[in-house]
CSV table of C-alpha atoms in Angstrom, one decimal:
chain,number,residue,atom,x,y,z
A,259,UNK,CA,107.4,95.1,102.9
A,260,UNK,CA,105.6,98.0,101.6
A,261,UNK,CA,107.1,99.0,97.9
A,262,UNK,CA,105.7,99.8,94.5
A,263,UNK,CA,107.6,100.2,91.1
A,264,UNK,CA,108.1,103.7,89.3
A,265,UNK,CA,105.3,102.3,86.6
A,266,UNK,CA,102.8,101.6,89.4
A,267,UNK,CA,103.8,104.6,91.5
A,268,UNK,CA,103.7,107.1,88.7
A,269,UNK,CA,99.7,106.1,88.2
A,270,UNK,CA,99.1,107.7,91.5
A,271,UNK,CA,100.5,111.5,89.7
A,272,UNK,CA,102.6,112.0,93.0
A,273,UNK,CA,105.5,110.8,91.7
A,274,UNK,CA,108.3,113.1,90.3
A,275,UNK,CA,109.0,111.8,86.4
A,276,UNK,CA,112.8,112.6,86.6
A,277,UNK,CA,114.1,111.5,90.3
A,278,UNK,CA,111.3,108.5,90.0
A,279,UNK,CA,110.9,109.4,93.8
A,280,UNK,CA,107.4,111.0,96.0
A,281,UNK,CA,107.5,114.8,95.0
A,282,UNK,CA,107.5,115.9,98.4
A,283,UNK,CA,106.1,119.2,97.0
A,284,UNK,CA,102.8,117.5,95.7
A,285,UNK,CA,102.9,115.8,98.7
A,286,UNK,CA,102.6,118.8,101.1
A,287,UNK,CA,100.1,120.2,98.7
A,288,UNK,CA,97.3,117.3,99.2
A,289,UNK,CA,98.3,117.1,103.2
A,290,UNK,CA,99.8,113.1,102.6
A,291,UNK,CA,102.4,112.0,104.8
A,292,UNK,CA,106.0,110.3,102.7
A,293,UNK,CA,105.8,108.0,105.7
A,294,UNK,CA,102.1,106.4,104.5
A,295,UNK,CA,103.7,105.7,100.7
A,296,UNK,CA,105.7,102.5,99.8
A,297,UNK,CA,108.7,102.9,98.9
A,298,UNK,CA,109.7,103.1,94.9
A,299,UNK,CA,112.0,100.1,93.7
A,300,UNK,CA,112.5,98.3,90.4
A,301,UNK,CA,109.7,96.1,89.3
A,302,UNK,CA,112.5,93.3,89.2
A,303,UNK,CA,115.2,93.6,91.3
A,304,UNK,CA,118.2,90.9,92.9
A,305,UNK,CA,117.6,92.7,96.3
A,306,UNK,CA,114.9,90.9,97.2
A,307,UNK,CA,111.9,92.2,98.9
A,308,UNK,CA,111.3,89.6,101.7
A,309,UNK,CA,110.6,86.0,101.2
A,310,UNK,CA,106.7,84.3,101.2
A,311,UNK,CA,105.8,82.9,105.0
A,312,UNK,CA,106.9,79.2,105.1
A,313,UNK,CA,103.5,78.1,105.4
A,314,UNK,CA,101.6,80.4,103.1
A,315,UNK,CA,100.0,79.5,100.0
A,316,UNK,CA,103.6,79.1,97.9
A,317,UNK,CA,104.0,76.2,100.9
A,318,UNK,CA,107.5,77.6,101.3
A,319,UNK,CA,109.9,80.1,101.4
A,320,UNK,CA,110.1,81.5,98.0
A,321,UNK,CA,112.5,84.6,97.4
A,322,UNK,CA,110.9,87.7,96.4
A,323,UNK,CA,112.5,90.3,93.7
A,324,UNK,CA,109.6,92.0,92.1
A,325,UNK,CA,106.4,93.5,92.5
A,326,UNK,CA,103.2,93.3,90.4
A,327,UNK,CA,100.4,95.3,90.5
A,328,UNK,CA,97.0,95.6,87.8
A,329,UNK,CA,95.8,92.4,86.3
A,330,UNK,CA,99.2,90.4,87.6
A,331,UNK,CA,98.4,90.5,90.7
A,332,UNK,CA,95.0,89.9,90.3
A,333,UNK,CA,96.1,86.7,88.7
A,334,UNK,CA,98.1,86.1,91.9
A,335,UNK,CA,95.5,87.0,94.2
A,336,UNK,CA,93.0,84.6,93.0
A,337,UNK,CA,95.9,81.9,93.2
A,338,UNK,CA,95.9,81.0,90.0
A,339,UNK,CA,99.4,79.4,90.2
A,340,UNK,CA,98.8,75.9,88.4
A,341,UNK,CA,99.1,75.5,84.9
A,342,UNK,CA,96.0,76.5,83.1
A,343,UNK,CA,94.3,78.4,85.8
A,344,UNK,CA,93.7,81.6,84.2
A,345,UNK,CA,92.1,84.7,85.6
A,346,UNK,CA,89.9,87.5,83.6
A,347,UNK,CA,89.8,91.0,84.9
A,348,UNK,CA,87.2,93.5,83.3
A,349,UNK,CA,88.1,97.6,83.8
A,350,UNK,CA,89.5,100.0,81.6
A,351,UNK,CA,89.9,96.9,79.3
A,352,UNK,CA,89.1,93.3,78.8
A,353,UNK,CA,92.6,91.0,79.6
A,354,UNK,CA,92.6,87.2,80.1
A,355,UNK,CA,95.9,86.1,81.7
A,356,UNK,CA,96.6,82.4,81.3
A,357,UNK,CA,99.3,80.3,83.9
């Protein structure tokens, strides 16, 4: 599933602040097709997304209803899922995110 949230979405400046949707007119100006953008939803949502491959690193089947993006899913894409695995991520700030 391709999707972002309205917070992550509206980073890119191509997203229209009222409708939380693409602006198709900013889109037309830079020459980017709608079809290559995910598609806005809530960061946490009861519609899930999908559900993780059975044997993926979650070792199951685990519902999906958000999305993360920045140092969360950093955090997730070191798999630091145990308790006390903890990931640091250096940019536009210094943040430490402990599991």
């Amino acid at each position: 599933v391709h999707v972002t949230d309205p917070t992550n979405a509206s980073r890119t400046m191509l997203m229209d602040l009222e409708t939380l949707e693409w602006d198709d007119e900013l889109l037309s100006f830079f020459g980017i097709p709608y079809r290559m953008l995910p598609t806005i939803r809530p960061s946490s949502n009861p519609d899930l997304y999908g559900v993780t491959r059975r044997y993926g690193p979650l070792k199951g089947e685990v519902p999906l209803s958000g999305d993360l993006g920045d140092q969360q899913a950093a955090t997730v894409g070191q798999v630091c899922f145990e308790v006390g695995e903890a990931k640091n991520t250096y940019g536009t700030g210094n943040f430490l995110l402990l599991n």
